[in-house]
């Protein structure tokens, strides 16, 4: 386990400690005292030396800010360790590319924890979506971080909802409608953003994201539409531990079978490319191509 923050404790470490087959071996943090205190909660040692911890494990779960995660993911992959990553995997395409290159060069398995993708309702929704000819879709995630453990997260404060929950929206709309090739974006109040996505399939979708709405305005809804009507998904946000345990199982399966997971580092890199294009579009006011 790399990371000692709230999400690392409440989700990653808790899920690993309760997992029937995975074993939590140790934790690393940038603050050794904090890492030791964190480890004591789960009856594992806290480490100051990343390489020493890597030498003891088969896989690494990372719950760190994206700019800290990316170089450590490269380091772990180069050490031959399978990776369970958080989203976004990096804050720019170059950083994401380095993670993907390291994973592929080492031949290790990787899974990015897009929480909704490891829930049964989402799997059912995507299966239904694949059975119809889709014309487009939409997603809205309005939240309020005030008063939550995430409110003091420096990287979330700096990069806002686009980079924090935007990856979750893309993890649903991209597999349903196809890769995004261009983005238009408009800023709303505070960190609210509105995106118009052009998919390579010819479909289009829209996304609204915010971490700063009034508490009574919060909610999540996604849908796609086509010749069979509208398919609505209301993602479950209250069971991340169960979803993380599914992600652990799927990482294990990918590591054993040698296959590529649908939410691997490569998919995580494609998500970063869309987010980067959206950030450019917010600055330019123009339609921005993805990957340029």
Short mmCIF file of C-alpha atoms in Angstrom, two decimals:
data_model
loop_
_atom_site.label_atom_id
_atom_site.label_comp_id
_atom_site.label_asym_id
_atom_site.label_seq_id
_atom_site.Cartn_x
_atom_site.Cartn_y
_atom_site.Cartn_z
CA UNK A 1 0.00 0.00 0.00
CA UNK A 2 1.42 3.37 -1.05
CA UNK A 3 -0.38 6.27 0.59
CA UNK A 4 -1.69 7.15 4.04
CA UNK A 5 -4.58 9.53 3.36
CA UNK A 6 -8.29 9.17 4.00
CA UNK A 7 -9.07 7.20 0.81
CA UNK A 8 -6.09 4.92 1.43
CA UNK A 9 -7.36 4.11 4.91
CA UNK A 10 -11.11 4.03 4.38
CA UNK A 11 -11.08 2.11 1.09
CA UNK A 12 -7.78 0.60 -0.06
CA UNK A 13 -6.37 -0.70 3.22
CA UNK A 14 -9.76 -1.62 4.65
CA UNK A 15 -10.65 -3.61 1.53
CA UNK A 16 -7.28 -5.34 1.46
CA UNK A 17 -7.37 -6.19 5.16
CA UNK A 18 -10.82 -7.79 4.72
CA UNK A 19 -10.09 -9.49 1.39
CA UNK A 20 -10.33 -13.30 1.54
CA UNK A 21 -7.21 -13.98 -0.55
CA UNK A 22 -5.12 -10.80 -0.83
CA UNK A 23 -2.75 -10.00 2.01
CA UNK A 24 -1.83 -6.47 3.05
CA UNK A 25 1.92 -6.62 3.73
CA UNK A 26 2.98 -3.07 4.48
CA UNK A 27 2.38 0.62 3.88
CA UNK A 28 4.59 3.43 2.64
CA UNK A 29 4.02 7.14 3.12
CA UNK A 30 6.00 10.30 2.57
CA UNK A 31 5.85 10.87 6.35
CA UNK A 32 7.38 7.85 8.13
CA UNK A 33 5.65 8.54 11.45
CA UNK A 34 2.31 8.69 9.69
CA UNK A 35 3.09 5.52 7.73
CA UNK A 36 3.91 3.67 10.96
CA UNK A 37 0.72 4.90 12.63
CA UNK A 38 -1.30 3.92 9.57
CA UNK A 39 0.34 0.49 9.47
CA UNK A 40 -0.34 -0.06 13.16
CA UNK A 41 -4.07 0.28 12.47
CA UNK A 42 -3.86 -2.67 10.09
CA UNK A 43 -1.18 -4.64 11.93
CA UNK A 44 1.45 -4.17 9.21
CA UNK A 45 4.75 -2.26 9.26
CA UNK A 46 5.09 1.30 7.99
CA UNK A 47 7.99 1.82 5.59
CA UNK A 48 10.25 4.73 4.69
CA UNK A 49 11.97 2.84 1.86
CA UNK A 50 9.74 2.19 -1.17
CA UNK A 51 12.16 -0.29 -2.71
CA UNK A 52 12.34 -2.34 0.49
CA UNK A 53 8.54 -2.63 0.53
CA UNK A 54 8.39 -3.47 -3.18
CA UNK A 55 10.79 -6.34 -2.60
CA UNK A 56 8.24 -7.99 -0.29
CA UNK A 57 5.13 -7.89 -2.50
CA UNK A 58 3.56 -9.12 -5.74
CA UNK A 59 1.36 -6.07 -6.31
CA UNK A 60 1.01 -2.46 -5.22
CA UNK A 61 -2.13 -0.46 -4.46
CA UNK A 62 -1.54 3.28 -4.79
CA UNK A 63 -3.71 5.96 -3.18
CA UNK A 64 -1.70 9.14 -3.68
CA UNK A 65 -2.15 12.44 -5.54
CA UNK A 66 -1.78 11.84 -9.30
CA UNK A 67 1.52 13.69 -9.64
CA UNK A 68 2.97 11.56 -6.82
CA UNK A 69 1.37 8.34 -8.03
CA UNK A 70 2.75 8.42 -11.58
CA UNK A 71 6.50 8.20 -10.84
CA UNK A 72 5.94 5.63 -8.10
CA UNK A 73 3.82 3.53 -10.46
CA UNK A 74 6.70 3.57 -12.94
CA UNK A 75 9.09 2.55 -10.18
CA UNK A 76 6.85 -0.31 -9.05
CA UNK A 77 6.28 -1.57 -12.60
CA UNK A 78 10.01 -1.53 -13.27
CA UNK A 79 10.39 -3.67 -10.14
CA UNK A 80 7.98 -6.19 -11.69
CA UNK A 81 4.98 -5.43 -9.49
CA UNK A 82 1.37 -5.49 -10.66
CA UNK A 83 -0.43 -2.17 -10.20
CA UNK A 84 -3.79 -1.17 -8.73
CA UNK A 85 -3.90 2.56 -9.52
CA UNK A 86 -6.14 5.47 -8.63
CA UNK A 87 -7.64 7.83 -11.17
CA UNK A 88 -6.41 9.91 -12.85
CA UNK A 89 -3.18 8.00 -13.31
CA UNK A 90 -1.31 11.28 -13.93
CA UNK A 91 -2.01 14.98 -14.44
CA UNK A 92 -0.66 15.15 -17.98
CA UNK A 93 -0.37 12.86 -20.97
CA UNK A 94 3.41 12.63 -20.75
CA UNK A 95 3.21 11.30 -17.18
CA UNK A 96 0.49 8.84 -18.15
CA UNK A 97 2.56 7.66 -21.12
CA UNK A 98 5.49 6.92 -18.83
CA UNK A 99 3.26 4.73 -16.64
CA UNK A 100 1.90 2.86 -19.67
CA UNK A 101 5.37 2.37 -21.14
CA UNK A 102 6.70 0.98 -17.84
CA UNK A 103 3.74 -1.39 -17.45
CA UNK A 104 4.11 -2.74 -20.98
CA UNK A 105 7.88 -3.04 -20.81
CA UNK A 106 7.68 -4.99 -17.55
CA UNK A 107 4.76 -7.15 -18.67
CA UNK A 108 2.86 -6.53 -15.43
CA UNK A 109 -0.90 -6.30 -15.01
CA UNK A 110 -2.58 -3.00 -14.22
CA UNK A 111 -6.05 -1.92 -13.14
CA UNK A 112 -7.22 1.65 -12.55
CA UNK A 113 -9.85 1.92 -9.82
CA UNK A 114 -12.69 3.69 -11.61
CA UNK A 115 -15.05 2.87 -8.76
CA UNK A 116 -18.29 2.51 -10.75
CA UNK A 117 -16.72 0.08 -13.21
CA UNK A 118 -16.44 -2.55 -10.48
CA UNK A 119 -20.14 -2.56 -9.60
CA UNK A 120 -22.70 -5.01 -10.93
CA UNK A 121 -25.18 -2.29 -11.94
CA UNK A 122 -22.58 -0.69 -14.19
CA UNK A 123 -21.64 -3.98 -15.83
CA UNK A 124 -25.32 -4.63 -16.56
CA UNK A 125 -25.76 -1.10 -17.95
CA UNK A 126 -22.76 -1.43 -20.27
CA UNK A 127 -23.95 -4.84 -21.46
CA UNK A 128 -27.35 -3.39 -22.29
CA UNK A 129 -25.73 -0.42 -24.02
CA UNK A 130 -23.65 -2.74 -26.20
CA UNK A 131 -26.83 -4.40 -27.50
CA UNK A 132 -28.25 -1.26 -29.11
CA UNK A 133 -27.24 1.37 -31.64
CA UNK A 134 -26.46 4.44 -29.56
CA UNK A 135 -26.70 8.05 -30.69
CA UNK A 136 -25.36 9.79 -27.59
CA UNK A 137 -25.48 10.17 -23.87
CA UNK A 138 -25.12 12.47 -20.91
CA UNK A 139 -23.77 12.50 -17.40
CA UNK A 140 -24.09 14.77 -14.40
CA UNK A 141 -22.18 14.54 -11.15
CA UNK A 142 -22.87 17.42 -8.81
CA UNK A 143 -21.23 17.23 -5.41
CA UNK A 144 -20.21 19.35 -2.45
CA UNK A 145 -16.85 18.60 -0.85
CA UNK A 146 -17.40 21.10 1.96
CA UNK A 147 -17.23 19.32 5.29
CA UNK A 148 -15.90 16.05 3.80
CA UNK A 149 -12.42 14.51 4.27
CA UNK A 150 -11.64 15.48 0.65
CA UNK A 151 -12.16 19.20 1.20
CA UNK A 152 -8.57 19.69 2.37
CA UNK A 153 -7.02 17.76 -0.55
CA UNK A 154 -4.58 20.20 -2.21
CA UNK A 155 -4.65 18.56 -5.63
CA UNK A 156 -8.48 18.50 -5.67
CA UNK A 157 -8.58 22.16 -4.68
CA UNK A 158 -6.19 23.02 -7.51
CA UNK A 159 -7.62 20.85 -10.29
CA UNK A 160 -11.26 20.68 -9.27
CA UNK A 161 -14.05 18.38 -10.35
CA UNK A 162 -12.78 18.02 -13.93
CA UNK A 163 -9.75 15.99 -12.89
CA UNK A 164 -11.22 14.33 -9.80
CA UNK A 165 -14.62 13.04 -10.91
CA UNK A 166 -14.24 13.63 -14.64
CA UNK A 167 -12.38 10.31 -14.92
CA UNK A 168 -15.38 8.48 -13.47
CA UNK A 169 -17.70 10.04 -16.03
CA UNK A 170 -15.38 9.08 -18.87
CA UNK A 171 -15.03 5.54 -17.52
CA UNK A 172 -18.75 5.13 -18.24
CA UNK A 173 -19.32 7.10 -21.44
CA UNK A 174 -16.19 5.96 -23.32
CA UNK A 175 -16.91 2.20 -23.17
CA UNK A 176 -20.57 2.87 -24.02
CA UNK A 177 -20.08 5.34 -26.89
CA UNK A 178 -16.48 4.83 -28.01
CA UNK A 179 -13.24 6.82 -27.73
CA UNK A 180 -13.49 10.61 -27.50
CA UNK A 181 -11.84 12.46 -30.39
CA UNK A 182 -12.65 16.09 -29.52
CA UNK A 183 -13.87 18.18 -26.58
CA UNK A 184 -15.59 21.51 -26.08
CA UNK A 185 -15.82 22.97 -22.58
CA UNK A 186 -17.46 25.82 -20.71
CA UNK A 187 -16.80 26.89 -17.14
CA UNK A 188 -19.65 27.43 -14.72
CA UNK A 189 -19.63 28.83 -11.21
CA UNK A 190 -16.61 27.98 -9.07
CA UNK A 191 -15.19 24.62 -10.28
CA UNK A 192 -18.27 23.58 -12.30
CA UNK A 193 -17.51 22.53 -15.87
CA UNK A 194 -19.71 21.55 -18.80
CA UNK A 195 -18.20 19.30 -21.48
CA UNK A 196 -19.40 18.36 -24.95
CA UNK A 197 -17.66 15.21 -26.16
CA UNK A 198 -17.40 14.01 -29.75
CA UNK A 199 -16.89 10.26 -29.95
CA UNK A 200 -15.18 8.49 -32.82
CA UNK A 201 -18.35 6.46 -33.35
CA UNK A 202 -20.15 9.63 -34.44
CA UNK A 203 -22.09 9.83 -31.19
CA UNK A 204 -21.90 12.87 -28.94
CA UNK A 205 -22.30 13.22 -25.19
CA UNK A 206 -22.39 15.93 -22.56
CA UNK A 207 -21.03 15.96 -19.02
CA UNK A 208 -21.54 18.38 -16.13
CA UNK A 209 -19.19 18.14 -13.15
CA UNK A 210 -18.91 20.06 -9.90
CA UNK A 211 -17.54 19.76 -6.39
CA UNK A 212 -18.99 23.10 -5.28
CA UNK A 213 -22.78 23.01 -5.63
CA UNK A 214 -25.18 23.60 -2.76
CA UNK A 215 -25.59 20.43 -0.67
CA UNK A 216 -29.28 20.14 -1.63
CA UNK A 217 -28.29 20.09 -5.33
CA UNK A 218 -26.01 17.07 -5.22
CA UNK A 219 -26.64 13.94 -7.28
CA UNK A 220 -25.29 11.61 -9.96
CA UNK A 221 -26.98 10.40 -13.12
CA UNK A 222 -25.77 8.99 -16.43
CA UNK A 223 -27.68 7.82 -19.47
CA UNK A 224 -27.16 6.79 -23.06
CA UNK A 225 -29.84 6.80 -25.73
CA UNK A 226 -30.42 5.12 -29.05
CA UNK A 227 -32.82 3.03 -31.06
CA UNK A 228 -33.89 1.04 -27.99
CA UNK A 229 -34.64 4.11 -25.90
CA UNK A 230 -32.81 5.60 -22.94
CA UNK A 231 -30.67 3.53 -20.56
CA UNK A 232 -30.20 5.23 -17.19
CA UNK A 233 -27.49 4.48 -14.62
CA UNK A 234 -27.59 5.82 -11.07
CA UNK A 235 -24.14 4.82 -9.75
CA UNK A 236 -23.71 3.61 -6.18
CA UNK A 237 -21.34 5.87 -4.24
CA UNK A 238 -21.64 4.31 -0.78
CA UNK A 239 -19.91 0.96 -1.32
CA UNK A 240 -16.35 1.67 -2.50
CA UNK A 241 -14.80 -1.05 -0.31
CA UNK A 242 -16.79 -3.80 -2.04
CA UNK A 243 -15.90 -2.31 -5.44
CA UNK A 244 -12.22 -2.18 -4.52
CA UNK A 245 -12.27 -5.83 -3.54
CA UNK A 246 -13.68 -6.65 -6.98
CA UNK A 247 -10.84 -4.62 -8.49
CA UNK A 248 -8.33 -6.67 -6.48
CA UNK A 249 -9.88 -9.87 -7.79
CA UNK A 250 -9.75 -8.61 -11.38
CA UNK A 251 -6.13 -7.48 -11.03
CA UNK A 252 -5.28 -10.95 -9.72
CA UNK A 253 -7.04 -12.57 -12.67
CA UNK A 254 -5.20 -10.33 -15.14
CA UNK A 255 -1.87 -11.08 -13.47
CA UNK A 256 -2.46 -14.84 -13.52
CA UNK A 257 -3.91 -15.04 -17.02
CA UNK A 258 -1.64 -12.43 -18.54
CA UNK A 259 -4.55 -10.58 -20.12
CA UNK A 260 -5.31 -6.89 -20.50
CA UNK A 261 -7.99 -5.46 -18.24
CA UNK A 262 -10.54 -3.03 -19.78
CA UNK A 263 -9.57 -0.47 -17.13
CA UNK A 264 -5.81 -0.92 -17.44
CA UNK A 265 -3.18 1.82 -17.47
CA UNK A 266 -3.69 2.23 -21.22
CA UNK A 267 -7.34 3.10 -20.71
CA UNK A 268 -6.30 5.35 -17.83
CA UNK A 269 -3.94 7.14 -20.21
CA UNK A 270 -6.74 7.69 -22.73
CA UNK A 271 -8.86 9.24 -19.98
CA UNK A 272 -6.02 11.62 -19.10
CA UNK A 273 -5.77 12.64 -22.76
CA UNK A 274 -9.47 13.61 -22.80
CA UNK A 275 -9.12 15.56 -19.54
CA UNK A 276 -6.08 17.39 -20.92
CA UNK A 277 -8.04 18.31 -24.05
CA UNK A 278 -10.92 19.54 -21.87
CA UNK A 279 -8.52 21.70 -19.85
CA UNK A 280 -7.18 23.20 -23.09
CA UNK A 281 -10.72 23.82 -24.30
CA UNK A 282 -11.57 25.68 -21.10
CA UNK A 283 -8.60 27.94 -21.74
CA UNK A 284 -9.04 28.45 -25.48
CA UNK A 285 -12.81 28.48 -25.78
CA UNK A 286 -12.38 26.28 -28.85
CA UNK A 287 -13.11 22.70 -29.79
CA UNK A 288 -9.92 20.81 -28.92
CA UNK A 289 -8.84 17.51 -30.46
CA UNK A 290 -7.85 14.71 -28.11
CA UNK A 291 -4.22 13.68 -28.26
CA UNK A 292 -2.84 16.81 -29.92
#
